[in-house]
Structure formats: C-alpha cells, structure tokens
Coordinates of C-alpha atoms and ligand atoms in Angstrom, one line a residue:
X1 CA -20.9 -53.9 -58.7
X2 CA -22.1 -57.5 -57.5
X3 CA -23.5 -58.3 -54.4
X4 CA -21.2 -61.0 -53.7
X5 CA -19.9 -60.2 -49.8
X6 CA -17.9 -63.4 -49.1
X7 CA -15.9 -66.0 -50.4
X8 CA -16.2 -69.4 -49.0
X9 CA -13.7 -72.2 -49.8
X10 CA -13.1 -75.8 -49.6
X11 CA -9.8 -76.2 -49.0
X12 CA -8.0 -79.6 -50.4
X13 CA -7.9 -79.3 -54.4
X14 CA -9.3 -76.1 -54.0
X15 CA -6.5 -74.0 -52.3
X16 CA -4.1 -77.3 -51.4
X17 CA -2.2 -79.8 -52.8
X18 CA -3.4 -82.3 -50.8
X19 CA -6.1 -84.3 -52.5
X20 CA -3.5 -86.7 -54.1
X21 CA -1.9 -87.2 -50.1
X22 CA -5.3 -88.1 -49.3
X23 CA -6.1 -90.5 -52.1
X24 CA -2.3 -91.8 -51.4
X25 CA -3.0 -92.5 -47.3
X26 CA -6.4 -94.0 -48.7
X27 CA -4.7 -96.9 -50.9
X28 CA -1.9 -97.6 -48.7
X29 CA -4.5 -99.0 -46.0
X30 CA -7.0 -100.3 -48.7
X31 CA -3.8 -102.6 -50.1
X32 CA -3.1 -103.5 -46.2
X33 CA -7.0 -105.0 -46.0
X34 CA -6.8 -106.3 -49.3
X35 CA -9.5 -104.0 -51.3
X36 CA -8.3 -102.9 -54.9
X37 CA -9.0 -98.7 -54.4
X38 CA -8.5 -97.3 -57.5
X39 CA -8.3 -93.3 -58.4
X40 CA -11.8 -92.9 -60.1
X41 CA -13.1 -94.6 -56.4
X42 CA -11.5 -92.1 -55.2
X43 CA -13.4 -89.1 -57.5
X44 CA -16.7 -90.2 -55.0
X45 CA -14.6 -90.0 -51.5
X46 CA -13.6 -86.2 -52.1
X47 CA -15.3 -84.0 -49.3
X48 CA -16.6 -86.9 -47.6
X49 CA -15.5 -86.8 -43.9
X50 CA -13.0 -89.5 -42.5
X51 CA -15.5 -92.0 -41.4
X52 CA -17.9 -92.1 -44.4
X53 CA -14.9 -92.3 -46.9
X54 CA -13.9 -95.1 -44.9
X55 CA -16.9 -96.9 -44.8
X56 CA -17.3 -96.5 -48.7
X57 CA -14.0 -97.9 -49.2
X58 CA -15.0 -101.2 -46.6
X59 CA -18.2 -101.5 -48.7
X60 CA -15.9 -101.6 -51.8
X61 CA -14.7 -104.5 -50.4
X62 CA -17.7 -106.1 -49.2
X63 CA -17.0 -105.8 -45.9
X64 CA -18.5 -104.3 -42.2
X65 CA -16.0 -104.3 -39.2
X66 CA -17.3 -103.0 -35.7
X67 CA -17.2 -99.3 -34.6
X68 CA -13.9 -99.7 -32.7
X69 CA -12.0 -101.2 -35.3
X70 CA -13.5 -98.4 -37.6
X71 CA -12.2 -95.7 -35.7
X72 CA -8.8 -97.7 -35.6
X73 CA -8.7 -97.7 -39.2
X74 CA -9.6 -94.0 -39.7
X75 CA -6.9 -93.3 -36.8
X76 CA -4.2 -95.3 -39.5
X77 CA -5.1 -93.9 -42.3
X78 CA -5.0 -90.2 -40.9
X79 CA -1.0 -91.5 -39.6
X80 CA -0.6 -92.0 -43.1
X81 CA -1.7 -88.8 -44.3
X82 CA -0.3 -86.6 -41.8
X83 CA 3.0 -88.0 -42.0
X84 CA 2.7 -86.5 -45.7
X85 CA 1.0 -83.2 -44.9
X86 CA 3.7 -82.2 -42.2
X87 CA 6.1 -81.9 -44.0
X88 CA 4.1 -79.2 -46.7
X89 CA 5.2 -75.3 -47.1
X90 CA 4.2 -72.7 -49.3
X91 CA 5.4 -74.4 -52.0
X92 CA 2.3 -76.8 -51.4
X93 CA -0.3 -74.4 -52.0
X94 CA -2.2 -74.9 -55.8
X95 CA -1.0 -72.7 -58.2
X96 CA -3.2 -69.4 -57.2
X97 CA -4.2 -69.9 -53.6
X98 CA -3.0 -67.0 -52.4
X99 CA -3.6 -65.0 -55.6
X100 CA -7.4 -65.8 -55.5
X101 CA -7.7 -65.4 -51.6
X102 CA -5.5 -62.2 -51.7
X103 CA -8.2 -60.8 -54.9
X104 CA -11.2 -62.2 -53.0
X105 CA -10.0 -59.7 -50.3
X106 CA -9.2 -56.7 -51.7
X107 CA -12.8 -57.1 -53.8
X108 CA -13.7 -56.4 -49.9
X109 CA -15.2 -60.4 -49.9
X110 CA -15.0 -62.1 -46.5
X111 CA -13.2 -65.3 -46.5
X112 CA -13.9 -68.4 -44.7
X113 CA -12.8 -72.3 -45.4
X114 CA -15.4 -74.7 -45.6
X115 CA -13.7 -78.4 -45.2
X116 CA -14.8 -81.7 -44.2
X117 CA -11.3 -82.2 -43.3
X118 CA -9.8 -82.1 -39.3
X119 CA -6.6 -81.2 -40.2
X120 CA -7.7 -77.9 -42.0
X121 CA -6.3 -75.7 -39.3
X122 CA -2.8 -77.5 -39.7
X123 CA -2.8 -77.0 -43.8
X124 CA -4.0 -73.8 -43.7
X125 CA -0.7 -73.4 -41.1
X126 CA 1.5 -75.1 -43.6
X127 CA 0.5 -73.6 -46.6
X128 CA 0.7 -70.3 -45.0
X129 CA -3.0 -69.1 -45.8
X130 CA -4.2 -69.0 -42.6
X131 CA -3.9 -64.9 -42.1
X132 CA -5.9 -64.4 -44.8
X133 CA -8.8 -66.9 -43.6
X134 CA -11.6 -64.8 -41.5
X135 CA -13.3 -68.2 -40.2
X136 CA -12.3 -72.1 -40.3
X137 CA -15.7 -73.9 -39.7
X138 CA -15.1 -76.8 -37.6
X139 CA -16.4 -79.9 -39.3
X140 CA -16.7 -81.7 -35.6
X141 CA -19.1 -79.2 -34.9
X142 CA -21.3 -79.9 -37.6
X143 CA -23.8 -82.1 -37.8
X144 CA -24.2 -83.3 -41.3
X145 CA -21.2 -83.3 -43.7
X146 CA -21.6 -82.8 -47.3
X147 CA -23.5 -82.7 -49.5
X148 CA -25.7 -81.9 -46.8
X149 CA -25.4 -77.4 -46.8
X150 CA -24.5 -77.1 -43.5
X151 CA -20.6 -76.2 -43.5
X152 CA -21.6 -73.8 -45.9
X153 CA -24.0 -72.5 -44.0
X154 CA -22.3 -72.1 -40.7
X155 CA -19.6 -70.1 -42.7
X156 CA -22.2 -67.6 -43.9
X157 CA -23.5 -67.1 -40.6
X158 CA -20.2 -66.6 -38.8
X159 CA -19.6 -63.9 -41.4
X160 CA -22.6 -62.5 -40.9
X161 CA -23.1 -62.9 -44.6
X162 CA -26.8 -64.2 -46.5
X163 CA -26.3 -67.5 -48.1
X164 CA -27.6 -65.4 -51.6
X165 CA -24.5 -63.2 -51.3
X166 CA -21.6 -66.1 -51.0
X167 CA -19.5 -67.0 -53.8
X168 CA -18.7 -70.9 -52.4
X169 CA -15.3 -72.8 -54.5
X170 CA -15.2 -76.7 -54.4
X171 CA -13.4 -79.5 -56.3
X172 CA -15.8 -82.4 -55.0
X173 CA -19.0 -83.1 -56.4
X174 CA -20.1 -83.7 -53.0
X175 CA -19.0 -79.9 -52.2
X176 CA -20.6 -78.8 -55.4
X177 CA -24.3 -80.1 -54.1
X178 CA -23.8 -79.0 -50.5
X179 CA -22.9 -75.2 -52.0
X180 CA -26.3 -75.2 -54.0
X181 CA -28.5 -76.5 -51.2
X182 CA -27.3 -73.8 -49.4
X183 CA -28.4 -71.6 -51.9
X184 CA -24.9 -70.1 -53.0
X185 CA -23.0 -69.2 -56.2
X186 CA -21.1 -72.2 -56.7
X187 CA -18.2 -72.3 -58.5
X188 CA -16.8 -75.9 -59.8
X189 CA -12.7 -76.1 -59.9
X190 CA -11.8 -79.2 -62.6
X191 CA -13.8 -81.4 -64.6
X192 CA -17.4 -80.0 -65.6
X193 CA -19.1 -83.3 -66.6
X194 CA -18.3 -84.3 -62.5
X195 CA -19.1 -80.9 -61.2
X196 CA -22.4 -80.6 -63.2
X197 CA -24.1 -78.7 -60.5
X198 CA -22.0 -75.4 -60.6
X199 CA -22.7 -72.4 -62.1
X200 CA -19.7 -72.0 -63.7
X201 CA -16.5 -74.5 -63.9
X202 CA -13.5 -73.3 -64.1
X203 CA -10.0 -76.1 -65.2
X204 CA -7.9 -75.4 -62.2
X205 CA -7.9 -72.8 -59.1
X206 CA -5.0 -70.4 -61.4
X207 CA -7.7 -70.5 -64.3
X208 CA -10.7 -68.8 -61.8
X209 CA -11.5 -65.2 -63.3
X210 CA -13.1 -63.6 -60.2
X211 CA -13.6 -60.2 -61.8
X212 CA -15.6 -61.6 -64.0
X213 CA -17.7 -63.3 -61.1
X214 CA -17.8 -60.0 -59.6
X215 CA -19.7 -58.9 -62.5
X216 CA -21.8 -61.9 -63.0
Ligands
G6P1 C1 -11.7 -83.3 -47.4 C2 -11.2 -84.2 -48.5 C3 -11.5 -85.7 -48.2 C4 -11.1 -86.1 -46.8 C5 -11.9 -85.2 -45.8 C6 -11.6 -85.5 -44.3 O1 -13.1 -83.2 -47.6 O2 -11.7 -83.9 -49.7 O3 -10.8 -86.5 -49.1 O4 -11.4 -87.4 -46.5 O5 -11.6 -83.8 -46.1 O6 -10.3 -85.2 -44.1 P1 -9.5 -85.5 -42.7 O7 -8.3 -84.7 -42.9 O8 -10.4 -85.0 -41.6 O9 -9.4 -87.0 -42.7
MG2 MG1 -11.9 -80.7 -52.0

C-alpha cells in the first residue's frame, strides 16, 4: 500500500476544458492592443494568476500601462473568458475528470483543487466536480502564486495531510515547479520535454494510471 493520503489538483487542463477559453480571452484583447500573442506565448502564461499573465503579455509588446488601467484590462479579459466558461456542462470536463477524482476517492485519497484561477469555484459548478472536491484553496488568499509552493501547501494543510504524502496533477510548467518545492509527488499531464520536473508524465488526464501511482 502507498502512503499517498491526498490528491491535489490543478484544475484547468488538468480536470477542465478550459485552457484553450483562456488562451482564446487572452488573444482577443492582445489583438485589441495590437500585440501578436501566439499559442507557444501562451505555454509560459499557464498557472500564472490574472495579473502576471497580463503583465507578460504587455511586456510581449513592449509596453507598461499604470495599475488602474491594468486592472481594467484584466477585468476585460476575464469578460471575455467568462462569457465562454458560463455556458460549460459536464460535457466540458476532460476526458477522465471524474473517473480520476472518483478512483482518487475510493483509494481513500483526500481531494482538493489547487488553481491560480478565481473562477475555480464557478468551473468546478459547471463541470459538475464540485461534490467530489474536499477543499478549493483560494488563490486571493495566497500570497505567492506559482511556481512559488504555497497553493499547494495550503491544500495539504487544510487536509490535514504532510506535503510527503500528496500526489499533486498539473498541466503548467509553472504548477509542475510549485508541486516540487512543496515537496510532493508531482505528476506532469501532456508534454514531458515542458513538464521536465515531474516524476512521471503522463499524455492526457484519461491516460493517468493511478493504481500504479498507488504502488509507486
Ligand atoms: C489558471 C490558468 C491560467 C489563468 C489563471 C488565472 O492557472 O492556467 O491560464 O490565467 O488560472 O485564472 P483567472 O480565472 O483567475 O483569470
Ligand atoms: Mg493548468
């Protein structure tokens, strides 16, 4: 038996559909200031909060605007996005979400989402994972985001769970380092060559073998 006693997930490209709405909301106000934002730019935004991803994609342009016409511009962008993410279901979860969460559970794991992203309590709503979520850190609560370990970290503690004993999922490179400064398992979903940190990589969320994790 392992001693793996929680599960600890990042939640968009990990259990949702919802990097590519991100990325999409992203471009749509890069076009509108006039900064070419292409998908690899994109790769280095994923699991950075609203404000630094915005503040890359400025510098991308070469350009600095005050902090009210920041928050403007983050307060556009998430218009953008939402107006995509309300309208998600089920449907919208990745291809085995709830097959993973559901295994984590009966394997007697703790779960808890670990996101950078505001609106996680509204996906998680959507996609219709939220009963089997023990704890939704709040990313306004925390001080630094990734990689910095500390969403990670606030999920083990509100499990009650040691760091050593977490098995944490991310799609984000940035997500990947935060997971190993915390001192967890972390396991890499897509590409390995981005996610060189993990343990172990697996191609997509429906690919994850979590028996065999169990057993690692
Ligand atoms: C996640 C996504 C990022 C997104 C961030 C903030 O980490 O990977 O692409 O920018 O959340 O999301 P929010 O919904 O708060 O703008
Ligand atoms: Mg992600």
């Amino acid at each position: 038996m392992s001693g793996f006693q929680a599960a600890i997930f990042d939640l968009d490209g990990v259990l949702v559909d919802s990097a590519k709405a991100h990325f999409v909301a992203w471009r749509r106000l890069a076009d509108e200031l006039g900064i070419v934002f292409t998908e690899h730019d994109n790769e280095a935004l994923k699991g950075l909060d609203r404000i630094t991803s915005l503040r890359t994609i400025l510098a991308l342009g070469g350009r600095t605007v005050a902090d009210d016409e920041m928050a403007k511009l983050a307060a556009r962008k998430n218009g953008y996005y939402l107006d995509m993410i309300r309208q998600m279901s089920p449907a919208d979860q990745l291809p085995g979400a709830d097959a993973l969460v559901r295994s984590a559970r009966a394997s007697h794991l703790k779960c808890a989402v670990a996101s950078a992203s505001r609106n996680a309590p509204l996906l998680l709503e959507r996609s219709g994972l939220a009963p089997l979520i023990d704890f939704v850190a709040d990313p306004g609560a925390i001080a630094r985001g990734k990689p910095a370990p500390d969403i990670f970290l606030a999920c083990s503690a509100a499990l009650g769970v040691d760091p050593v004993a977490c098995l944490a999922f991310e799609d984000a490179s940035a997500g990947i380092e935060a997971i190993v400064a915390a001192g967890m398992f972390a396991v890499g979903i897509g590409d390995p060559e981005i996610l060189k940190g993990a343990r172990i990589t697996f191609p997509a969320t429906s690919a994850v073998d979590l028996a065999a994790l169990l057993q690692a």
